[in-house]
XYZ file of C-alpha atoms in Angstrom:
617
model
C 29.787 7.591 13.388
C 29.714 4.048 11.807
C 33.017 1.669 12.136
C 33.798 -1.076 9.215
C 35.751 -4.145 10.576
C 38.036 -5.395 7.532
C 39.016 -8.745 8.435
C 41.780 -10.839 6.578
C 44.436 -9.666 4.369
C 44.423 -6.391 2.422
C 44.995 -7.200 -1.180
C 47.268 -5.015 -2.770
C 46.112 -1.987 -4.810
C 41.937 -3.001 -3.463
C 40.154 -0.116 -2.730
C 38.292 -1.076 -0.243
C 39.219 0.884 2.645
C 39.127 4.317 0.959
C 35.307 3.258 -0.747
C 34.578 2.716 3.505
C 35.706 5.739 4.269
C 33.781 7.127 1.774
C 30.711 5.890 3.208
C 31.317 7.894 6.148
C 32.860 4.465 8.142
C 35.969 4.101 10.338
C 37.787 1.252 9.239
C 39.860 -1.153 11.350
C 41.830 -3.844 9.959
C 41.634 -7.227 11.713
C 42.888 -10.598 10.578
C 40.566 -13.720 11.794
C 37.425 -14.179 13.843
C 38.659 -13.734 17.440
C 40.354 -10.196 16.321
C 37.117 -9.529 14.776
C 35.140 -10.478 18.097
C 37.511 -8.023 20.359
C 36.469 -5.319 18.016
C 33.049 -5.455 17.692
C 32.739 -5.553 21.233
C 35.008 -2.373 21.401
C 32.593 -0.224 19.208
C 29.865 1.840 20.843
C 26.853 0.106 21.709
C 24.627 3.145 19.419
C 27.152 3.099 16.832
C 26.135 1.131 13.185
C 29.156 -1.527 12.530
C 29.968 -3.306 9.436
C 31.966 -6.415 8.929
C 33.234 -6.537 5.438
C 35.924 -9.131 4.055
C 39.681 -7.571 3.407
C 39.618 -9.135 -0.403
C 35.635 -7.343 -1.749
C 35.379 -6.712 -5.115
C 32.546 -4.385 -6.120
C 31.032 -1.006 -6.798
C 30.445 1.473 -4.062
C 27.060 1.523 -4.345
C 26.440 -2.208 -3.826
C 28.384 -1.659 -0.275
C 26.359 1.782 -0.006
C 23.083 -0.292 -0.811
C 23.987 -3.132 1.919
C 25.890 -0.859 4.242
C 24.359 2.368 4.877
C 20.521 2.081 4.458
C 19.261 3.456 7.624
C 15.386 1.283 7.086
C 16.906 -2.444 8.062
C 18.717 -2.898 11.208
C 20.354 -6.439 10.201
C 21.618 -6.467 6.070
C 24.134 -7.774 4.238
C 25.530 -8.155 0.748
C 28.259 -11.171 -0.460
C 31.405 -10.532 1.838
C 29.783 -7.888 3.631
C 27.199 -7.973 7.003
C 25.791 -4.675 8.879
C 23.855 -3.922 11.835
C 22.007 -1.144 13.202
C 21.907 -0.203 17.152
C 19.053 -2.395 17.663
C 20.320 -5.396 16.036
C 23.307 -5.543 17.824
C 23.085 -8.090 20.116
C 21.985 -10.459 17.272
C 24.989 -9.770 15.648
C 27.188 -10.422 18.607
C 25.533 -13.568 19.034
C 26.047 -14.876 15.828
C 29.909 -13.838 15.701
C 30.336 -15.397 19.050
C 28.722 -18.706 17.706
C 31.388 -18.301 14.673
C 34.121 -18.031 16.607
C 33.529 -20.550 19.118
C 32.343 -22.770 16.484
C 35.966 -22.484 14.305
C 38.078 -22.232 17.607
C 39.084 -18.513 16.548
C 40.451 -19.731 13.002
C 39.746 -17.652 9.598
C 37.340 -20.073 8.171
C 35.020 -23.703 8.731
C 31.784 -22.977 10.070
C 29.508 -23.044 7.091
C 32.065 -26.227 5.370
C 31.755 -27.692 8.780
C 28.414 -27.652 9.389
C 26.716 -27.716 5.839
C 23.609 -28.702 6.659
C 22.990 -25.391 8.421
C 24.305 -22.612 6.430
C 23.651 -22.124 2.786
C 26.948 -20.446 2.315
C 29.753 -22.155 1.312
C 32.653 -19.664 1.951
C 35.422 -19.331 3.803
C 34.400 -15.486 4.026
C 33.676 -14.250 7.682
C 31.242 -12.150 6.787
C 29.014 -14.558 5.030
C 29.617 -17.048 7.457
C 28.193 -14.304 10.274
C 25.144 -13.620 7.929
C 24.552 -17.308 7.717
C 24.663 -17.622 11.404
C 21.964 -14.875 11.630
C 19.884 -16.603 9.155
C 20.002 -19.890 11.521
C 19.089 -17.527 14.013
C 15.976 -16.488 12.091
C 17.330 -12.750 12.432
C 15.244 -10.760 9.261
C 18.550 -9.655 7.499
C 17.897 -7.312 4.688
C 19.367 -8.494 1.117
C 19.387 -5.277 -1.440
C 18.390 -6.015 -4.985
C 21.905 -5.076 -6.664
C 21.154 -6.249 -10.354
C 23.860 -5.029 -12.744
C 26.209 -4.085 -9.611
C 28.626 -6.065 -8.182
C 29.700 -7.845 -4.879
C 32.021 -10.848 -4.644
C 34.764 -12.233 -2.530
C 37.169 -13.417 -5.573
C 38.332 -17.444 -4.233
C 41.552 -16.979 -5.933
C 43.752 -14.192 -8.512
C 41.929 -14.979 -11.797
C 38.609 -14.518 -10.036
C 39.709 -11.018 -8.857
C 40.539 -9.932 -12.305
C 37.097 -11.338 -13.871
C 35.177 -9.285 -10.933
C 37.381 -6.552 -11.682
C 36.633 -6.194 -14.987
C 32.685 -6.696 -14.332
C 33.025 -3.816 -11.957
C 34.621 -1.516 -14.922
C 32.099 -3.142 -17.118
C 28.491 -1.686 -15.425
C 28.566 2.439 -14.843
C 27.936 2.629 -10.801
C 26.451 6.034 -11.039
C 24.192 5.136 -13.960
C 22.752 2.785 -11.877
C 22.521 4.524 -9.071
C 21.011 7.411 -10.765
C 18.197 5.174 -11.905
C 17.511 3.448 -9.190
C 17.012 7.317 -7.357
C 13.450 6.983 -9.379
C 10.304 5.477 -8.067
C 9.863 2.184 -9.633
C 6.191 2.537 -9.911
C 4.757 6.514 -11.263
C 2.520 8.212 -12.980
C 2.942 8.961 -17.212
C 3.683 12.899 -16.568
C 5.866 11.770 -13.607
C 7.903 9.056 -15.322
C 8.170 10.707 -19.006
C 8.530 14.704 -18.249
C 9.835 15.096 -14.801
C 12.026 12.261 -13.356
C 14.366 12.293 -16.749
C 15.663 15.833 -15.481
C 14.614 15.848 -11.565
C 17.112 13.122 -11.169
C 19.999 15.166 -12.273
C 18.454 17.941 -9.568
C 18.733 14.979 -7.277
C 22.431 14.506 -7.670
C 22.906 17.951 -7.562
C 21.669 18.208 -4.194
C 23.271 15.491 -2.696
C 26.847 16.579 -3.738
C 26.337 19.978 -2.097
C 25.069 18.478 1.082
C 21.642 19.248 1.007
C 19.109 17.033 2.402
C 15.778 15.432 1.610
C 13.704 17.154 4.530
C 15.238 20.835 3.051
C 14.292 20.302 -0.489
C 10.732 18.742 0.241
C 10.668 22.502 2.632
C 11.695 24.207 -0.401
C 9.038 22.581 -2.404
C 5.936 23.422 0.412
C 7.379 26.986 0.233
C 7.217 27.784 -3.879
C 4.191 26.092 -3.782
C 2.972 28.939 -1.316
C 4.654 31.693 -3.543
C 2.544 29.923 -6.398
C -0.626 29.951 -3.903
C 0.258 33.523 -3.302
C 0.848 34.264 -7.123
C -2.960 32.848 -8.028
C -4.924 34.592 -4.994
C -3.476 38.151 -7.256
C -6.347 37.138 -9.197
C -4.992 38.672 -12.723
C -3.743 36.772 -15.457
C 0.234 37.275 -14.746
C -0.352 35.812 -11.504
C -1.923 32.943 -12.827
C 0.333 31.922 -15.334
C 3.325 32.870 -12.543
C 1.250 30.422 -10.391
C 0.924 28.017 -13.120
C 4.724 27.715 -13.479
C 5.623 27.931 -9.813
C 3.620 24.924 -8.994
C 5.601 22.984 -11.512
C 8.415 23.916 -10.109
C 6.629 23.047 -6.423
C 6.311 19.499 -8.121
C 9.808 18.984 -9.751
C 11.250 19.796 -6.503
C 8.747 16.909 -4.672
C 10.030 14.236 -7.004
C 13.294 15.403 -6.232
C 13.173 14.866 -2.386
C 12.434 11.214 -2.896
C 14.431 10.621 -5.424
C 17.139 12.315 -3.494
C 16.240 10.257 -0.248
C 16.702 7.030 -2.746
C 19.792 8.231 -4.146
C 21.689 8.684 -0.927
C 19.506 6.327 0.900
C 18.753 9.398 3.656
C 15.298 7.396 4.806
C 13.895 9.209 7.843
C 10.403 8.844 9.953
C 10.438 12.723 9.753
C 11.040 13.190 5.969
C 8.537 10.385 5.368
C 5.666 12.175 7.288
C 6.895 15.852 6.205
C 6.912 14.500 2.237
C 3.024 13.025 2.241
C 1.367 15.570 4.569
C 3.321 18.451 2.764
C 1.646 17.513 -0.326
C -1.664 17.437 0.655
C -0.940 21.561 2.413
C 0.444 22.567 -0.698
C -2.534 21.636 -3.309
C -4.953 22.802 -0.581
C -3.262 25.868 -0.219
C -3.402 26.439 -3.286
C -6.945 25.454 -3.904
C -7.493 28.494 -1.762
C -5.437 30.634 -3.071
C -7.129 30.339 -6.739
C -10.734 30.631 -4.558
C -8.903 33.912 -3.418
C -8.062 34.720 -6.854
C -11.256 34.316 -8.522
C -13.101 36.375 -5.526
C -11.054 39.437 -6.378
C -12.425 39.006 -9.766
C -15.914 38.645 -8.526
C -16.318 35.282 -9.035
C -17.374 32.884 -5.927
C -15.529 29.543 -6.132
C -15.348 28.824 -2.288
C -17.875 26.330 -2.380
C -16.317 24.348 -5.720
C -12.574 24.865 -3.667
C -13.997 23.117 -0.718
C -15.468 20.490 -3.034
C -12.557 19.537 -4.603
C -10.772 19.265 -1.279
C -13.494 17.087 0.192
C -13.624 14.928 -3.288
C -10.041 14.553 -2.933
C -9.477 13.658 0.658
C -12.278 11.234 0.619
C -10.347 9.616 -2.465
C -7.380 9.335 -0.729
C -9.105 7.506 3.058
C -10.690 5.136 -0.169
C -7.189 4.154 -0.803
C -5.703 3.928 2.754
C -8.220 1.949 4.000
C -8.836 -0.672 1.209
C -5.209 -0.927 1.612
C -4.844 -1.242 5.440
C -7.777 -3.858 5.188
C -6.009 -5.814 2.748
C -2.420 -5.479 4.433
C -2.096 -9.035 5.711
C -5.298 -10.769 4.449
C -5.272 -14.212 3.523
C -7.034 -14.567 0.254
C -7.673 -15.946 -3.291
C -6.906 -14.053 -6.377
C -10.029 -12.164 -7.778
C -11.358 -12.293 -11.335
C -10.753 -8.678 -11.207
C -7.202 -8.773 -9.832
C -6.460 -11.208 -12.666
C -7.709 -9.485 -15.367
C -5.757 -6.119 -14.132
C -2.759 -7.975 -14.327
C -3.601 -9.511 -17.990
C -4.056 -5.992 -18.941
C -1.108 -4.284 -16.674
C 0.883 -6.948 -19.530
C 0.172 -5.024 -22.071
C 2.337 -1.835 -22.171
C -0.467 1.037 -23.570
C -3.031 -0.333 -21.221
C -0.884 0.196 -17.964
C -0.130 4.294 -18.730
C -3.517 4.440 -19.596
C -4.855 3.028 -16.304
C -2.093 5.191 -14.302
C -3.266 8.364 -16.222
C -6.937 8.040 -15.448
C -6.787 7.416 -11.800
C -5.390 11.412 -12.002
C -2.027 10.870 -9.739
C -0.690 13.526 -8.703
C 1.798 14.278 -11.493
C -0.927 14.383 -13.746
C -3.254 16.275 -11.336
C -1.228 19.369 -10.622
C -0.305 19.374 -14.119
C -3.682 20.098 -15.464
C -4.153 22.021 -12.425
C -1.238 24.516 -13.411
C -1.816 24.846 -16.991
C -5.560 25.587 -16.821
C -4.414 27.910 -14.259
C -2.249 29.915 -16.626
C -4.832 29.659 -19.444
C -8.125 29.466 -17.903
C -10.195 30.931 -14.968
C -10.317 29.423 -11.482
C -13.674 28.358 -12.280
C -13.249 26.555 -15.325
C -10.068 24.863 -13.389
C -11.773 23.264 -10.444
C -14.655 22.040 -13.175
C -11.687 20.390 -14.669
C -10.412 19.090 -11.028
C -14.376 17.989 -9.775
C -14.727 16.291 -13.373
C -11.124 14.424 -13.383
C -11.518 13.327 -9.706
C -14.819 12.218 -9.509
C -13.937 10.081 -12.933
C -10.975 8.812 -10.716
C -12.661 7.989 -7.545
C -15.735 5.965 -9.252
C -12.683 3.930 -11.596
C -10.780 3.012 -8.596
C -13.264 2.218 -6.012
C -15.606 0.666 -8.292
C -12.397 -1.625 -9.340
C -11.455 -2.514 -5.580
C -15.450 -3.253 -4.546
C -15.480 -5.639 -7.788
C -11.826 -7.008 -5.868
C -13.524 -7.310 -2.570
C -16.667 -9.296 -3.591
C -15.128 -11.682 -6.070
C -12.718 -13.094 -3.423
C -12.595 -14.920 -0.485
C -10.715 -12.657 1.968
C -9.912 -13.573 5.853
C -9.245 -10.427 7.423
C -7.167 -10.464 10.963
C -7.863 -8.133 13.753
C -5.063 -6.221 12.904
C -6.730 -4.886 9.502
C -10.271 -4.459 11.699
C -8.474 -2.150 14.339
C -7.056 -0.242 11.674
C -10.628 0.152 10.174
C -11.383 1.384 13.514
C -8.895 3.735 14.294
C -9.522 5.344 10.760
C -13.333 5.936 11.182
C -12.304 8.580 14.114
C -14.844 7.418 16.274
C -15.297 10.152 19.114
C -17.080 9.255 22.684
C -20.509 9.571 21.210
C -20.074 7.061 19.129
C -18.193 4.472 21.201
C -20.431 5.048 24.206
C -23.402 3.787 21.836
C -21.980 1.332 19.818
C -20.701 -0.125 23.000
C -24.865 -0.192 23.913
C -25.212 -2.027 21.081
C -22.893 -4.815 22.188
C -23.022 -8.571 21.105
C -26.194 -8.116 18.637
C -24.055 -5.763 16.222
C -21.433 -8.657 16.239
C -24.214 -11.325 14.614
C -25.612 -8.945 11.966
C -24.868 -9.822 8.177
C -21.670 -8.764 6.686
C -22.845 -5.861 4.989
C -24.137 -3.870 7.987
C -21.711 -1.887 8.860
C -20.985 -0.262 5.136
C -25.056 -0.161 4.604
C -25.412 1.637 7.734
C -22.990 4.084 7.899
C -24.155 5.156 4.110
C -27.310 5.364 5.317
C -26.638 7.636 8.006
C -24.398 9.650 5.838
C -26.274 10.208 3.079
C -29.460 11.174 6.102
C -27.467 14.005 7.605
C -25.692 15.149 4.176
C -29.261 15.344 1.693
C -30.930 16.880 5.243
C -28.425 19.651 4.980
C -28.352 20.537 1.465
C -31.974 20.332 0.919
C -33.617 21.909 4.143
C -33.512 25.538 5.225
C -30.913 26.537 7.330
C -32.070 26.945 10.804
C -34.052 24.203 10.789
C -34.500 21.177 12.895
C -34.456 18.239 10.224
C -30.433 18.763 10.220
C -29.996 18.399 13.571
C -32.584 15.239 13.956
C -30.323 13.346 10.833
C -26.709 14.114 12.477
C -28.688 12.115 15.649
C -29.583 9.255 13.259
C -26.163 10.028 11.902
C -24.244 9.254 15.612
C -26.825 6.264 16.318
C -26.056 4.693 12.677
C -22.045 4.969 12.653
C -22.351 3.438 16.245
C -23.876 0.452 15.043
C -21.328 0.276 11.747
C -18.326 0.541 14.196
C -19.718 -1.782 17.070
C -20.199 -4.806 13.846
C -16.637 -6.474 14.065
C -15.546 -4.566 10.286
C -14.192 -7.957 8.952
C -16.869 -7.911 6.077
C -15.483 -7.372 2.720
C -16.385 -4.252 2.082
C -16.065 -3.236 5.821
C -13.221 -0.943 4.212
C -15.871 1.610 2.784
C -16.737 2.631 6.495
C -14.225 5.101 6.940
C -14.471 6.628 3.799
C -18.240 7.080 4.134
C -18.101 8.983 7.423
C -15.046 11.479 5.755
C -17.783 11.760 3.235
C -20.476 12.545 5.605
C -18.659 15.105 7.980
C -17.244 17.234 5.112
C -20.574 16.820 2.912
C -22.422 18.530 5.923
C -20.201 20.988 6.520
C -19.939 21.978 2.839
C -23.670 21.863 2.688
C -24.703 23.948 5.954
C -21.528 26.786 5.280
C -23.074 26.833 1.665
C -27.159 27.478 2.803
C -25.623 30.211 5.028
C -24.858 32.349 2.327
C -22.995 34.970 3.745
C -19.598 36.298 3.145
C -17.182 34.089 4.123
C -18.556 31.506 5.755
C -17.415 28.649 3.265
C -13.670 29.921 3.614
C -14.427 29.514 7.138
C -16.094 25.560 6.442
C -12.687 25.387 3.871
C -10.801 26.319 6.953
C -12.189 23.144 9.232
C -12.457 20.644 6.873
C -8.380 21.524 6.281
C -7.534 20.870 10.058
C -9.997 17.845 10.269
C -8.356 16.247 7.271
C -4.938 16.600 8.466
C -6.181 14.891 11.187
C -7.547 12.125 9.517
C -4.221 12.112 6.991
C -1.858 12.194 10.038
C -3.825 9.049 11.531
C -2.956 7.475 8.276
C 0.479 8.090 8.334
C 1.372 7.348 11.974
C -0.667 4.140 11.051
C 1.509 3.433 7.943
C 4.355 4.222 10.368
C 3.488 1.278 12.680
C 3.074 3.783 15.881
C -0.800 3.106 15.619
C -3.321 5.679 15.750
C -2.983 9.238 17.532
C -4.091 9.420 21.246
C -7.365 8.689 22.581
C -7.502 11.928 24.223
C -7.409 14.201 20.816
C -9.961 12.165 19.500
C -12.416 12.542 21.975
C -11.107 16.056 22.618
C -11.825 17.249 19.130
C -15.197 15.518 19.142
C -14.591 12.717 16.797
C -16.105 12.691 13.252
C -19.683 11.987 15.031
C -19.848 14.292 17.299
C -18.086 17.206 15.496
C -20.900 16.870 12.553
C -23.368 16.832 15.770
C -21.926 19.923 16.680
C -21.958 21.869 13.734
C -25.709 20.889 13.150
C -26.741 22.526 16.396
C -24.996 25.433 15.977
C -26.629 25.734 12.486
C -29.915 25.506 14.467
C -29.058 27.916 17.103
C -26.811 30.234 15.227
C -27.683 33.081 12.802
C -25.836 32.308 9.054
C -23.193 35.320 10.686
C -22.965 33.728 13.910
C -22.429 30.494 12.135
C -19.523 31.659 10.047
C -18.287 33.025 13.177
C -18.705 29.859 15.116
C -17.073 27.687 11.902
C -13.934 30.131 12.507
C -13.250 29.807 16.121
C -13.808 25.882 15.552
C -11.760 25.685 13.049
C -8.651 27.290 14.934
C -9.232 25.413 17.551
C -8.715 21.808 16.197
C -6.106 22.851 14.085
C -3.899 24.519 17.203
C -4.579 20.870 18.924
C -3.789 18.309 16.235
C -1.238 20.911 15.031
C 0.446 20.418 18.169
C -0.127 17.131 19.042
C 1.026 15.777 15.716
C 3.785 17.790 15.733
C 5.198 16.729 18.770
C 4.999 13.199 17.932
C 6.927 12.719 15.118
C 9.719 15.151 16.443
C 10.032 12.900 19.481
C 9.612 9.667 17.029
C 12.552 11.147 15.041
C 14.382 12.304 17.995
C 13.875 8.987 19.710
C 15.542 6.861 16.521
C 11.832 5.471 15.153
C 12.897 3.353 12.360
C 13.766 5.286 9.001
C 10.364 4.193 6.449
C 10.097 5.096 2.936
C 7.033 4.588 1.403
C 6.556 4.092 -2.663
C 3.018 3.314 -2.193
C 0.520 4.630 -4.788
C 0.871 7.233 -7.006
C -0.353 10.162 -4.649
């Protein structure tokens, strides 16, 4: 439960304690600053607690906006102050300095003592957030635009704030505000008008955003299930269930927004739900096309690896460029002379193939077309997509200046999944990797990639040129991680070696030619990506990267494409599929379980609520 202090004087016929109570707050009524102290200290210590002036004037969403977001442990809004479990002492502090500085009266800090607060107000609650600004406490300030929050000074004030209030529609705002800022053209024009209204819907029946983003992983499986029929009603069924699949993941966000019900959980459950539901149901129109007799595994896996590797490009340009100090590019300049012209920005959104506009072409060809002709769509889009962006953000990374901190270089590391192969050599290498040029570590690990991927796809299966690359392969991304990944395109490393593992894999479950072995490569790549994905998010998350132990338990990207090249040597193409099976199983049960348990006891442990609009997925 949450308790609202209302200090001062009710006005009569304000609202304000029913719009609390609304909110889900206990109110109590207090009338100056030593009152207010008593009760502060008298609610719970895990409780949230609000201190809101008796004479407010606004809408219920500004206070729901400054109030109730669970992401900020210290915000406020004018007459109005908040603070989360962990930000309680800060806010003691600063009331205690209040009322010790006015001697218990209503108001005289911030007049007395100008040249320390900003606010000049004889309002409590602005005088407490001023005192936690001259703390330096990080108090959250929501954008309110059209809404409205005021303390009126005197009667005629009240009326004019009044009438502003019945002057701007609350829920109209509030409505739009429920829809991501930044989306894609199929996203923004065809679903969010509508999914909105869904979004409403749920929230006044009580249902939350972890149920509906559940509800959208499971009709994308029914639409999974529909396409692996392999005739034409279960394609266009498909077709339209993955629509629906998509409505109802703009809805969980937008439903998040629109009752502010952030969570850790719902944040990891909403990105690596999306990634299970279009590879589910990459293999379920693989599935689909086999009962006709046509063999798509191999284009499936494909567009899963193209995909993925699309995806680490964006994390880790963006984790290298978190917090770098550096000048503005040519090519950051002229995307923002061209993001100024309306056209231009849909048309750059649209091309990079976001999700919206990805499962959209995805479920119509589905309906009209054959599985085949559908993931030549998907490999043709994608690849398009990945060569636009990454091109655009190599141009970005060698026409600047960038200093990056060791915070962006250990993320660098922590996404390249280096297993105990790796480290134990790059740690070998030592202090000469540290004085190579800049572009080692990207030129090496491509190198090495490219070695162990053309070795597999071009040499019989069986034979020992694999195997003799993936050593090259462990020996090169030892040297790219052991250089101090600072360089400016440093941020390609991890990518690369997603590239490489999955390449191989694709390339020696492909030469074995036998039944089923590339569901069984579709299979590993699947659990090794979630890996890698759930390493991003946990990242994103600020809890760092998973465990040491499950990386070097599940072999690390290094030594799990080692692996898989000696077993192509010693293995027959059956054994092989065999082998790809059991391996397959076997990292998924671990980082199934592993991940699992840590963000249930992250959610269970009150990890701060995040909410991440990010890219367009």
């Amino acid at each position: 439960m949450s308790t609202a202090i209302l200090t001062g004087q009710l006005v009569p016929g304000s609202s304000i304690e029913s719009e609390l109570r609304s909110l889900g707050f206990d109110v109590e009524l207090v009338r100056d600053s030593a009152d207010t102290e008593a009760a502060l200290a008298r609610v719970p210590a895990g409780e949230r607690v609000a201190v809101v002036d008796a004479r407010f004037v606004g809408h219920v969403h500004a206070l729901r906006l400054g109030l109730t977001d669970p992401r900020f442990p210290l915000a406020a809004i004018p007459g109005a102050v908040t603070a989360q479990p962990e930000a309680r002492q800060a806010l003691t502090r600063a009331m205690a300095r209040e009322h010790s500085a006015t001697g218990g009266t209503a108001r005289g800090s911030a007049l007395a003592r100008p040249e320390r607060y900003a606010a000049d107000t004889d309002s409590l609650a602005d005088r407490i957030t001023a005192a936690l600004d001259a703390d330096g406490a990080d108090v959250h300030r929501p954008e309110l635009g059209s809404l409205v929050a005021t303390v009126p000074a005197d009667p005629q004030a009240r009326n004019e704030a009044r009438q502003a209030v019945a002057g701007v529609d609350d829920e109209a705002v509030r409505l739009k505000s429920a829809v991501k800022a930044r989306d894609g053209f199929v996203t923004t024009f065809l679903i969010s008008p509508y999914s909105r209204y869904i979004a409403r819907w749920c929230a006044r029946r009580g249902l939350t955003p972890n149920q509906v983003t559940t509800a959208s992983l499971i009709t994308a499986l029914i639409a999974a299930g529909c396409a692996a029929t392999g005739t034409r009603g279960g394609f266009v069924a498909a077709g339209v269930l993955l629509i629906a699949s998509f409505v109802l993941d703009c809805t969980d966000g937008q439903l998040a927004r629109y009752s502010l019900q952030y969570s850790t959980l719902g944040a990891w459950l909403d990105a690596t739900f999306d990634r299970a539901k279009e590879y589910a149901y990459y293999a379920g129109l693989a599935l689909g096309a086999a009962r006709g007799g046509d063999d798509v595994w191999a284009l499936a896996l494909g567009a899963m690896v193209l995909q993925t590797c699309r995806h680490v490009v964006d994390f880790s340009f963006n984790e290298a460029n978190h917090d770098a100090a550096a000048n503005t590019s040519p090519t950051a300049a002229l995307s923002d002379r061209l993001d100024s012209v309306g056209w231009t920005v849909w048309v750059r959104r649209m091309i990079v193939l976001p999700i919206g506009e990805r499962w959209a072409m995805i479920a119509v060809l589905t309906a009209v077309a054959t599985p085949r002709i559908t993931f030549y769509a998907l490999l043709i889009g994608c690849a398009f997509a990945a060569t636009y962006t990454t091109a655009g953000r190599v141009l970005r990374s060698l026409t600047r200046k960038a200093t990056r901190t060791d915070r962006a270089a250990k993320a660098l590391a922590d996404l390249a999944d280096s297993g105990p192969l790796a480290e134990a050599a790059a740690n070998g290498f030592g202090k000469p990797a540290r004085r190579l040029p800049g572009f080692t570590a990207p030129a090496v690990a491509l190198l090495g990639g490219l070695a162990v991927v053309a070795t597999a796809a071009l040499t019989d299966l069986g034979g020992p040129w694999p195997l003799v690359a993936a050593v090259a392969y462990v020996l090169t991304s030892a040297l790219a991680v052991a250089c101090p990944l600072k360089g400016a395109l440093d941020w390609l490393v991890p990518p690369i070696f997603r590239a490489a593992e999955y390449g191989t894999v694709l390339a020696l479950a492909a030469k074995a030619d036998v039944n089923g072995a590339l569901p069984a490569a579709f299979g590993l790549v699947a659990a090794v990506a979630y890996h890698h994905y759930d390493t991003v998010y946990r990242i994103r998350g600020g809890a760092g990267a998973p465990p040491t132990w499950l990386v070097r338990t599940i072999g690390g990207h290094e030594g799990r494409t080692l692996l898989i090249t000696v077993l192509a040597v010693l293995l027959t193409a059956t054994q092989l599929k065999l082998a790809l099976t059991g391996l397959a199983v076997a990292v998924a049960l671990v980082v199934l379980a592993e991940s699992i348990r840590f963000w249930v006891a992250a959610h269970k442990g009150g990890a701060p609520a995040v909410h991440d609009e990010g890219e367009p997925a």
